[in-house]
Short mmCIF file of C-alpha atoms and ligand atoms in Angstrom, two decimals:
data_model
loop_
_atom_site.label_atom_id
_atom_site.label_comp_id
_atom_site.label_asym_id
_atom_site.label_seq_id
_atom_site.Cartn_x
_atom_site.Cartn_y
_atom_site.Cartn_z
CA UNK A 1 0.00 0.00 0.00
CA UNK A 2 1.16 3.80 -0.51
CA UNK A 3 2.68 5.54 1.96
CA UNK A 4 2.12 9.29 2.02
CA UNK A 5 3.25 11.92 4.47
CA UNK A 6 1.55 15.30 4.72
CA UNK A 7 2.72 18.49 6.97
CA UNK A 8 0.53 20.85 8.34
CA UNK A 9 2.41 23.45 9.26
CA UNK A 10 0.88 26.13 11.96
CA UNK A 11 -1.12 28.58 10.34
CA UNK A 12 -3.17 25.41 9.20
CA UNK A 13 -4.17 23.79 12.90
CA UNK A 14 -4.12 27.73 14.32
CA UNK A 15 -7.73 26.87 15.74
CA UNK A 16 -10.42 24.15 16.24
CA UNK A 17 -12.05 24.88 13.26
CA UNK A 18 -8.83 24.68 11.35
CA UNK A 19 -8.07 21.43 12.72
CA UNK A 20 -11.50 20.20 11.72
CA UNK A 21 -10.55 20.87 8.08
CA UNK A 22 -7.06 19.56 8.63
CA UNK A 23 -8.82 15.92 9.76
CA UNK A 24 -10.95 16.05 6.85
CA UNK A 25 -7.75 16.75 4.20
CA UNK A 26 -6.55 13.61 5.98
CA UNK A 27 -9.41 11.43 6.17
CA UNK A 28 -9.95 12.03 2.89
CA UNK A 29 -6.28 11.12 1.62
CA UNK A 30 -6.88 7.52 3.57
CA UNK A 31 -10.16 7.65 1.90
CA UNK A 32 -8.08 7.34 -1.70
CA UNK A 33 -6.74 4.13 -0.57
CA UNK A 34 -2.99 5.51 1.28
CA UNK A 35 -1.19 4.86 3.97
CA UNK A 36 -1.34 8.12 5.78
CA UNK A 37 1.16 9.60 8.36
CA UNK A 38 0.71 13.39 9.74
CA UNK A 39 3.06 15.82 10.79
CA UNK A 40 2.14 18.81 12.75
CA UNK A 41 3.11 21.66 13.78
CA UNK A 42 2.24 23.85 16.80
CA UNK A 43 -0.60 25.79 16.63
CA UNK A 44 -0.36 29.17 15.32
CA UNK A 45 1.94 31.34 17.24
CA UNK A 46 2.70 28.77 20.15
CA UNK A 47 6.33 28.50 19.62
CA UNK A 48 6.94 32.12 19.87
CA UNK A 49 4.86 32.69 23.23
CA UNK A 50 6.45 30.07 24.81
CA UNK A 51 10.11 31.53 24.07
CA UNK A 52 8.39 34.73 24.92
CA UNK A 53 7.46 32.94 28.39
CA UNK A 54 10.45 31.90 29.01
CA UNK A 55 12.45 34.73 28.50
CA UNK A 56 10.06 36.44 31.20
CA UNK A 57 11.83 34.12 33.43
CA UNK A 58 15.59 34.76 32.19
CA UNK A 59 16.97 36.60 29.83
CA UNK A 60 19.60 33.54 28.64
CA UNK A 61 17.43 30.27 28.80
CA UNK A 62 19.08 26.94 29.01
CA UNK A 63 18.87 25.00 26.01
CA UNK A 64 17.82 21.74 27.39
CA UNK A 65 15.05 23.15 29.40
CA UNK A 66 14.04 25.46 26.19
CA UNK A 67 13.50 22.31 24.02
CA UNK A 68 11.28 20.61 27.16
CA UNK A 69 9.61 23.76 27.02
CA UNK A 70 9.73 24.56 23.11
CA UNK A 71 8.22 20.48 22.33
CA UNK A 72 4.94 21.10 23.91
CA UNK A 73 3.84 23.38 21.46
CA UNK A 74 3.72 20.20 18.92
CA UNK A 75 2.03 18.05 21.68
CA UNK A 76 -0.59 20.00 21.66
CA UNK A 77 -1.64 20.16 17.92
CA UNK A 78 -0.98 16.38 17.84
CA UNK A 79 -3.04 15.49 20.30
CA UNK A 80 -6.11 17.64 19.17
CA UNK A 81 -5.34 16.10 15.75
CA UNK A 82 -5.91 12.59 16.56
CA UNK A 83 -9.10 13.52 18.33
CA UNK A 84 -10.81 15.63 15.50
CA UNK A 85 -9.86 12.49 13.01
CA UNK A 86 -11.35 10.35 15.66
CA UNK A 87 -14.40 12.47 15.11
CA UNK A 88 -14.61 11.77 11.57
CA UNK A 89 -14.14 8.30 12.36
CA UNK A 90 -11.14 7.18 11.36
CA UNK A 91 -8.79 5.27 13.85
CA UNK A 92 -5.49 7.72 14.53
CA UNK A 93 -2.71 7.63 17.14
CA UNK A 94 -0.22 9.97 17.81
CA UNK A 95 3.27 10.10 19.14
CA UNK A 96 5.98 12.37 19.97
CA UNK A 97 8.29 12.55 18.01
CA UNK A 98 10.72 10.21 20.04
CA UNK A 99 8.17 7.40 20.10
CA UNK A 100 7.78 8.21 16.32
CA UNK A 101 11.78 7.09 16.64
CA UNK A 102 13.28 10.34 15.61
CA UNK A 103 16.82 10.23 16.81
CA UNK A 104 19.05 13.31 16.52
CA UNK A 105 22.48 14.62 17.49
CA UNK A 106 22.54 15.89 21.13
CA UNK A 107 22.75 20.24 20.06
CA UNK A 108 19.78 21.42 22.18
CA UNK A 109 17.68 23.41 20.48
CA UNK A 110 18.87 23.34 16.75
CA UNK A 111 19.15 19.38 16.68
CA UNK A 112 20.13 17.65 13.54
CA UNK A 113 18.20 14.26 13.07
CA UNK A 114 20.73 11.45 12.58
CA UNK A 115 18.55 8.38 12.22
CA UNK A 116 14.74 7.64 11.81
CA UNK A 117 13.51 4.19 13.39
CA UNK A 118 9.69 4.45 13.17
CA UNK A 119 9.04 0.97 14.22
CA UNK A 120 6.35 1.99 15.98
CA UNK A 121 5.01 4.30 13.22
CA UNK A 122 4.99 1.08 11.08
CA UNK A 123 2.95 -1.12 13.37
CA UNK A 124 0.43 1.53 14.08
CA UNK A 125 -0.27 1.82 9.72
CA UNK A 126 -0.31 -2.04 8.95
CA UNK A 127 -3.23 -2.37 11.93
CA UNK A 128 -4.70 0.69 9.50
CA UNK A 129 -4.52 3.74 10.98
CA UNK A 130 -3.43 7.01 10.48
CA UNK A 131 -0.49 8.08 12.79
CA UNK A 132 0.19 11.72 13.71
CA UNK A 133 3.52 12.58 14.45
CA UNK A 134 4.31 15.78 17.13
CA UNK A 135 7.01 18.14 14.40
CA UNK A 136 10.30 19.77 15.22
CA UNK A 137 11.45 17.22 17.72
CA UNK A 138 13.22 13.90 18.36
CA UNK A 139 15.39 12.31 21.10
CA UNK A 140 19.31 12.74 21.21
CA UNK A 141 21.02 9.26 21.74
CA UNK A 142 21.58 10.44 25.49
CA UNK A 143 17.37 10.13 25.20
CA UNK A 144 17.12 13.58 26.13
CA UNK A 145 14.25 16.13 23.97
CA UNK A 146 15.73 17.85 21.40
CA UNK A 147 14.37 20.47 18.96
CA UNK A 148 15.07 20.70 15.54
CA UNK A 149 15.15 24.83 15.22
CA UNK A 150 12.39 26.63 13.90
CA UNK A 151 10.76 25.80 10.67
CA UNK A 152 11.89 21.93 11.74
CA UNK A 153 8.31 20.31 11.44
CA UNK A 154 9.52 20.28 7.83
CA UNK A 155 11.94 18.40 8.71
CA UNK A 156 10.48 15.64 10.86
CA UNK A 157 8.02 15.08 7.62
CA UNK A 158 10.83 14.40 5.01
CA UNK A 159 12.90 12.40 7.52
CA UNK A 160 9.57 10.01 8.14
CA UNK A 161 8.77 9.97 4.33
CA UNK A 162 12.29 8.68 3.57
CA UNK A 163 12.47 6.18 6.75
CA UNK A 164 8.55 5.20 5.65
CA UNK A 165 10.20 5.06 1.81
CA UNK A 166 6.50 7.17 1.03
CA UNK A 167 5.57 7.70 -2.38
CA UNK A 168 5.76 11.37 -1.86
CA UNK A 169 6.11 14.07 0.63
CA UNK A 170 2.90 17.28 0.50
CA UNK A 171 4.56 20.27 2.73
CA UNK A 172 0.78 22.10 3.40
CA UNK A 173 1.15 25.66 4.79
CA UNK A 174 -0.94 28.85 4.15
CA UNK A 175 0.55 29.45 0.50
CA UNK A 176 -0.09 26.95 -2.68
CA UNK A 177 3.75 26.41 -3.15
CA UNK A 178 6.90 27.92 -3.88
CA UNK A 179 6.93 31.71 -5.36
CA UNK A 180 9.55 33.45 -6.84
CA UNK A 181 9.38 35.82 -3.81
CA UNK A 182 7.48 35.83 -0.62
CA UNK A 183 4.21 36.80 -1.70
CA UNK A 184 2.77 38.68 1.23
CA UNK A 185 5.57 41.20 0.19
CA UNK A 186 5.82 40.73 -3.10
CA UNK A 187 2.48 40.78 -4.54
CA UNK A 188 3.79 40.26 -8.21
CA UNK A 189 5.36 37.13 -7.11
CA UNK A 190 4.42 34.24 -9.33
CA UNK A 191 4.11 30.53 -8.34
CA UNK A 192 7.04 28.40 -9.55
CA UNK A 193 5.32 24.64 -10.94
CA UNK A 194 9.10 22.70 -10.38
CA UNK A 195 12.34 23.41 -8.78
CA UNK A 196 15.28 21.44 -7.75
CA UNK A 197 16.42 20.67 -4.41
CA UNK A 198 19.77 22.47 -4.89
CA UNK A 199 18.16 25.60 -5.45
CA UNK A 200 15.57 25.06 -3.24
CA UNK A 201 17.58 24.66 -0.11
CA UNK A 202 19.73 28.19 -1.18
CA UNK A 203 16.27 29.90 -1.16
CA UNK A 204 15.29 28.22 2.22
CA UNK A 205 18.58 29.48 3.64
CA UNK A 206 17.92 32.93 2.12
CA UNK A 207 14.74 33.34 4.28
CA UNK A 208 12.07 31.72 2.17
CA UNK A 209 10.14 30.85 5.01
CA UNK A 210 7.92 28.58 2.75
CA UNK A 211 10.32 25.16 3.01
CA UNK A 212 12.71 24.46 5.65
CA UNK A 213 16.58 24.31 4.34
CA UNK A 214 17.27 21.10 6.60
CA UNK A 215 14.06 19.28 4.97
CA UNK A 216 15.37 20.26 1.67
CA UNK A 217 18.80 18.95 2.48
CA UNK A 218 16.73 15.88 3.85
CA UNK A 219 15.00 15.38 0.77
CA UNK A 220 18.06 15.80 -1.46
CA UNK A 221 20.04 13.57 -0.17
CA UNK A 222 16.92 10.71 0.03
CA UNK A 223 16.16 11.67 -3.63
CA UNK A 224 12.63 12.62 -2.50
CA UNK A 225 10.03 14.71 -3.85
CA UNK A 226 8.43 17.36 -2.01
CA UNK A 227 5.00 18.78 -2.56
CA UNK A 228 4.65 22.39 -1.10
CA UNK A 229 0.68 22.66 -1.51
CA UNK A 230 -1.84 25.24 0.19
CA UNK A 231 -4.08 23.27 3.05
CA UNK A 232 -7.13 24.26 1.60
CA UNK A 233 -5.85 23.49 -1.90
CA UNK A 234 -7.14 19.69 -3.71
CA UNK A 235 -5.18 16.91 -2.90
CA UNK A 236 -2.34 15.72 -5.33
CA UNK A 237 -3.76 14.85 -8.52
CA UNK A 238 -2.17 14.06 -12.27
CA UNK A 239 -0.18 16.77 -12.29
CA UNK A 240 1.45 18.38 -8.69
CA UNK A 241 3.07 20.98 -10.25
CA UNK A 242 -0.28 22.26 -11.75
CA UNK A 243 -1.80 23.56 -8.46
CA UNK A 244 1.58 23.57 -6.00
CA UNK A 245 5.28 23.28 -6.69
CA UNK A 246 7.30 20.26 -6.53
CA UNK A 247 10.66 20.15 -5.71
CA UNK A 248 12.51 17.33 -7.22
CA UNK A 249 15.84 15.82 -8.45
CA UNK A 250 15.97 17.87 -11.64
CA UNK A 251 19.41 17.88 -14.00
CA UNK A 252 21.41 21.25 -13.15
CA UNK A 253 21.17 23.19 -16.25
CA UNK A 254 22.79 26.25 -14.49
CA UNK A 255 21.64 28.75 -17.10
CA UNK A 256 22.01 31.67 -15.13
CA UNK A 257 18.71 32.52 -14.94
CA UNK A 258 17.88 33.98 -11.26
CA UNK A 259 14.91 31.63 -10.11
CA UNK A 260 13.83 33.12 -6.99
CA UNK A 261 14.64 35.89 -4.67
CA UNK A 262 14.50 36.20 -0.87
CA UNK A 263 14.90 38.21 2.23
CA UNK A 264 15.44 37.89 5.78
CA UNK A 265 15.28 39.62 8.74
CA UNK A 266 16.57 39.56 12.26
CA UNK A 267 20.51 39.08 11.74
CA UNK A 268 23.47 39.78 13.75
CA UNK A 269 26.40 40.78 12.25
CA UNK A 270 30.18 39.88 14.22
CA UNK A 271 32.46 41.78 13.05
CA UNK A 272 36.05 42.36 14.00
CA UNK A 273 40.11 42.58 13.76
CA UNK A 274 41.88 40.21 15.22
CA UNK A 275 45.76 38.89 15.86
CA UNK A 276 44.81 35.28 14.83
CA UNK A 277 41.50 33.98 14.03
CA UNK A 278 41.42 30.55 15.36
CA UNK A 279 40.35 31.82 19.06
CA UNK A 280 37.42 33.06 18.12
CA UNK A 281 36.24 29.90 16.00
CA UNK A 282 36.69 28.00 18.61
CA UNK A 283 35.28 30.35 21.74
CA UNK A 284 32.20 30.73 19.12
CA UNK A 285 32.30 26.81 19.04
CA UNK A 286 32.02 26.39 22.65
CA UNK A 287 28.58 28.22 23.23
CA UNK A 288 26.90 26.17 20.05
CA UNK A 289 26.89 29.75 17.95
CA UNK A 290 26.91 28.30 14.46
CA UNK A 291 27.39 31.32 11.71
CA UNK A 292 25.35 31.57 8.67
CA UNK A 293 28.11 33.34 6.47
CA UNK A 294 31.71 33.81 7.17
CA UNK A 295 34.82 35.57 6.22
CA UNK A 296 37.98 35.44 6.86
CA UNK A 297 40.70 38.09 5.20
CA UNK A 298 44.01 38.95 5.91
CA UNK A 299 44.78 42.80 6.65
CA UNK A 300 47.36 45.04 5.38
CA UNK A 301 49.28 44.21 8.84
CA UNK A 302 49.35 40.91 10.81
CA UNK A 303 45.92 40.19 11.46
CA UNK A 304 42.57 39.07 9.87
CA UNK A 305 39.47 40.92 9.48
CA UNK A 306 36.61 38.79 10.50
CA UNK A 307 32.96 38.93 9.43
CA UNK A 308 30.14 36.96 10.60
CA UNK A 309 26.35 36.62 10.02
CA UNK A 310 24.38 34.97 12.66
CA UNK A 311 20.30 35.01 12.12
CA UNK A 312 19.33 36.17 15.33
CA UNK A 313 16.66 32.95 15.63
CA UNK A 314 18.68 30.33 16.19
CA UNK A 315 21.44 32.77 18.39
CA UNK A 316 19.74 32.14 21.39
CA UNK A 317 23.36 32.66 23.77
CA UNK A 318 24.20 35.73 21.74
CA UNK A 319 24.95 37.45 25.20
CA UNK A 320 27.29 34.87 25.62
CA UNK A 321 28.78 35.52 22.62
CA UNK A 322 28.80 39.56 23.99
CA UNK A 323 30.83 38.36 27.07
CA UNK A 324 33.29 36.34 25.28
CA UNK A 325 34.12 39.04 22.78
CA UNK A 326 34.35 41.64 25.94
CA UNK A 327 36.06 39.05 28.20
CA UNK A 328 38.27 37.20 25.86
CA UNK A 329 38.94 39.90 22.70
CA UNK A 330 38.75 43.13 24.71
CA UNK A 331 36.44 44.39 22.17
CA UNK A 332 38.50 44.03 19.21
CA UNK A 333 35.20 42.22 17.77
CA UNK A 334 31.59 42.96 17.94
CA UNK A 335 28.38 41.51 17.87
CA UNK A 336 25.65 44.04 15.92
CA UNK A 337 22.13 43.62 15.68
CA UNK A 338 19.93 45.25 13.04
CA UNK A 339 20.61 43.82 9.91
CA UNK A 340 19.15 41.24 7.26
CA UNK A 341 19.83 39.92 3.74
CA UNK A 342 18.49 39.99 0.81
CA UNK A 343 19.50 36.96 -2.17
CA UNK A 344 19.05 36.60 -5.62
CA UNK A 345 19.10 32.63 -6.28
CA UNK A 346 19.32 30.17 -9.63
CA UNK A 347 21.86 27.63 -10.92
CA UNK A 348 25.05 29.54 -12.34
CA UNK A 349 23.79 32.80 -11.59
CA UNK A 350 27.23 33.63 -11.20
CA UNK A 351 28.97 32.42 -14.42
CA UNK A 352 29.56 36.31 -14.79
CA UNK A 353 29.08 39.44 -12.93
CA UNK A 354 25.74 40.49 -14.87
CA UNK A 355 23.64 39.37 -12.10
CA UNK A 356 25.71 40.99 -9.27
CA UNK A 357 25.58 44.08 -11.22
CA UNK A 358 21.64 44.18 -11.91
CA UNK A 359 21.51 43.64 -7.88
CA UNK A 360 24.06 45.71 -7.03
CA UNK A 361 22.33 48.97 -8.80
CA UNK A 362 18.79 48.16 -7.92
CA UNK A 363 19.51 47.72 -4.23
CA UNK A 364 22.08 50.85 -4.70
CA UNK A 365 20.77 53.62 -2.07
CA UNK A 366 19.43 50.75 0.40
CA UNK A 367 21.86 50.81 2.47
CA UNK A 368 24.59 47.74 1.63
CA UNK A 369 27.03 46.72 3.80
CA UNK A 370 28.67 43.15 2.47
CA UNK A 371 28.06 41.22 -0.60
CA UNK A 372 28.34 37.60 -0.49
CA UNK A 373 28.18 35.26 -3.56
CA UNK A 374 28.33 31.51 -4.38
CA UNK A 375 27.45 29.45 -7.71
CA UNK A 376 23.55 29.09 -6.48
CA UNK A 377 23.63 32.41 -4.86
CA UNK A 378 23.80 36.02 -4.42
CA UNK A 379 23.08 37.45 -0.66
CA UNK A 380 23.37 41.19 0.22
CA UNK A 381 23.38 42.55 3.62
CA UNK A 382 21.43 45.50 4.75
CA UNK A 383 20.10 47.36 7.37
CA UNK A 384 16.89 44.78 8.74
CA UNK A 385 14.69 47.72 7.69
CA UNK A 386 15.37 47.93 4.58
CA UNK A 387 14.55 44.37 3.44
CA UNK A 388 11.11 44.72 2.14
CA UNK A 389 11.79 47.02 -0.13
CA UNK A 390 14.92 45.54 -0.92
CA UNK A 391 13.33 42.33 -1.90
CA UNK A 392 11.00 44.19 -4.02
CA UNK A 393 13.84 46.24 -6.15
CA UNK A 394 15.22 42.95 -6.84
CA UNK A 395 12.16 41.26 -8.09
CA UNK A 396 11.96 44.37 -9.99
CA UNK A 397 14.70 44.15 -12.18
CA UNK A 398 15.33 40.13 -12.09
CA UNK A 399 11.58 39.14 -13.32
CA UNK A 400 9.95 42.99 -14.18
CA UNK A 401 9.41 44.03 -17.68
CA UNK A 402 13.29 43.73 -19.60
CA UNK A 403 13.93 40.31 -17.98
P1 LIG B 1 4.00 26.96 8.07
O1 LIG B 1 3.58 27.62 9.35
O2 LIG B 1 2.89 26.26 7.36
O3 LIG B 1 5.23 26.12 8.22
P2 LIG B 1 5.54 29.17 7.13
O4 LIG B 1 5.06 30.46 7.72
O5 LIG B 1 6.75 28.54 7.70
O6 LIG B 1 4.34 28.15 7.08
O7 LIG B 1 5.79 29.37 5.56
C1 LIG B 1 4.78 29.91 4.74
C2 LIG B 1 5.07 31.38 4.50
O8 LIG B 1 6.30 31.50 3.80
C3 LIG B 1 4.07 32.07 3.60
O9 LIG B 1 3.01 32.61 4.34
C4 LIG B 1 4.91 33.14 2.90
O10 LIG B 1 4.63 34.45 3.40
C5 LIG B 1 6.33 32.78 3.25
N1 LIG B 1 7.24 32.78 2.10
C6 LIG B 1 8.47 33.37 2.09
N2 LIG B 1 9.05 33.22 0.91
C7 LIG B 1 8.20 32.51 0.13
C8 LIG B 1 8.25 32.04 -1.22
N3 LIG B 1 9.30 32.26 -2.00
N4 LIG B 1 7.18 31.34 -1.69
C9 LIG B 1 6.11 31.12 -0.91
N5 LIG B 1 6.00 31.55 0.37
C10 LIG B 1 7.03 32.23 0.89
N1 LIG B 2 6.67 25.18 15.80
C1 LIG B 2 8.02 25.30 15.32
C2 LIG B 2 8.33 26.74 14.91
O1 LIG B 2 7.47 27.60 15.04
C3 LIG B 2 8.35 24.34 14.22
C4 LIG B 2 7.60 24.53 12.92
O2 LIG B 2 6.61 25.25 12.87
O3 LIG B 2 7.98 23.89 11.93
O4 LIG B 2 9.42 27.03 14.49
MG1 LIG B 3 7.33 26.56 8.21
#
């Protein structure tokens, strides 16, 4: 029998109502004749009131507690779930997501998953019913709760799907796929019918909220196809790309055409001169601080310049990061807030400099601070509020009349 595994991601089981509709999207899928297993995330804007709570209570959380804390959120939804299938009458079960058998690395609260054994998950769809699965969260092989850092519900579904071997992967969220910008701020953003994972995962790790860059990842290196679909969209049919996008294995044909741009908000910037670099790597190592972008250059003198971009959502000990560049480098580096990125992405987009240029003069007057570039990639940095519009000037000139 098929296996499929759909995410609802938290917009979509926001209320009781919304769950309702979630159950019957599911029932329905069984209803076709699948295996069906459910990932969910928490419900609306739980995950950001319970950080909230917690930093009523201290101003540096410890990570082990945040992820006890942080996991709820996904208990909830799964729980209310299983009941409002129940009610449709369908037999469903949930688990956590370390009964599901999601085992990750032991980094408290940005956990990578390192092995999927969902024996349990298995038994529960060969006696016929429909499992739900609690998102963003496993157990470390110390069995301690982990969380997968935010966006990781994504995750959890394309690590089942390729433990489960499903026949595909549908991503459900509040938009019907994958658009060549976000389109709450871009409103001339058009809907893009296939993409590959490559590309996919530079967009996710530009800020495209939509898919999760460690799901992508997931999915590329499992060869699996995801389905980013709207909740209240049809299920599947024919043709996914018709009504969704579907990001596949697809044959780089790098022709320099920017697919997609992006922006993102909320990033620190480290920035500093230094007598010898290696220090700092590994200080930064020893609080967990993992770097989204760095660079390392030699000065004129003896030392190295050293820039750093951190996104400010998964720097959760950045004043630890303050007191080791007071304690240990007297200041010689600094941590500044305020900034964000915005990236043009596609396959060989940087075969030449056309592309930088184009960006370069339609961001020109936003404020620019660094330019960063890579064969998928283009990522400038800004000041954080100058991002929207940023991302807008970009569309502009990369898909806007002259294209
Ligand atoms: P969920 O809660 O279902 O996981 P997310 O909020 O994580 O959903 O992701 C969906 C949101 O991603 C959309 O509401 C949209 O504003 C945003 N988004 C950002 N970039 C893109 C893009 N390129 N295409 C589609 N949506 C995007
Ligand atoms: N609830 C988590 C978050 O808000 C995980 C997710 O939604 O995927 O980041
Ligand atoms: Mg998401």
């Amino acid at each position: 029998m098929s296996i499929v595994v759909q995410k609802y991601g938290g917009s979509s089981v926001a209320d009781p109502e919304k769950l309702r509709a979630v159950a019957q999207r599911v029932v329905a899928t069984k209803h076709l004749g699948h295996s069906v297993v459910v990932v969910v995330s928490a419900m609306g804007k739980t995950t950001d009131q319970l950080l909230a709570l917690s930093k009523q209570i201290t101003p540096q959380p410890d990570r082990r507690e945040l992820d006890m804390l942080l996991s709820t959120g996904e208990r909830i939804s799964m729980a209310l779930l299983t009941m409002a299938i129940r009610e449709e009458g369908e037999e469903a079960i949930s688990f956590t997501g370390s009964q599901a058998g999601i085992i990750t690395n032991d980094r408290h609260v940005d956990a990578r998953i390192i092995e999927v054994r969902p024996i349990r998950v298995q038994d529960e769809l060969s006696r016929g019913r429909i499992v739900i699965v609690a998102g963003y969260q496993g157990m470390s092989y110390k069995r301690e709760i982990t969380c997968l850092g935010r966006g990781g519900s994504d995750t959890t579904a394309v690590a089942l799907a390729a433990a489960l071997k499903a026949d595909w992967c549908e991503i459900c969220s509040d938009v019907d796929g994958v658009y060549t910008a976000d389109p709450r701020i871009v409103p001339e953003a058009t809907r893009i019918p296939r993409l590959s994972h490559e590309e996919t995962q530079e967009m996710a790790e530009s800020g495209a909220k939509v898919l999760n860059a460690q799901a992508v990842e997931f999915a590329k290196q499992h060869d699996i196809a995801i389905y980013a679909r709207a909740t209240s969209g049809p299920l599947p049919g024919e043709d996914p790309s018709s009504d969704g996008t579907v990001v596949q294995r697809l044959s780089p044909d790098a022709s320099g055409l920017v697919v997609a741009v992006a922006g993102e908000r909320g990033l620190f910037l480290l920035r500093g001169e230094l007598p010898e670099a290696g220090a700092l790597l590994s200080a930064l190592d020893d609080v967990e601080a993992s770097a989204k972008q760095t660079q390392i250059v030699r000065t004129g003198g003896s030392g190295w310049r050293v820039s750093m971009v951190f996104a400010k959502e998964n720097l959760h000990q950045a004043d630890a990061v303050r007191r080791i560049l007071r304690d240990q480098f007297q200041e010689r580096a600094s941590l500044i807030e305020g900034f964000g990125a915005v990236s043009a992405v596609g396959a060989g987009i940087n075969q030449d400099f056309r592309n930088t240029h184009r960006g370069q003069e339609a961001l020109s007057g936003l404020g620019i601070e660094e330019l960063f570039t890579s064969s998928l990639r283009s990522s400038w940095i800004l000041p954080d509020d100058r991002v929207d519009e940023a991302q807008r000037a970009l569309h502009r000139v990369f898909f806007g009349t002259g294209r």
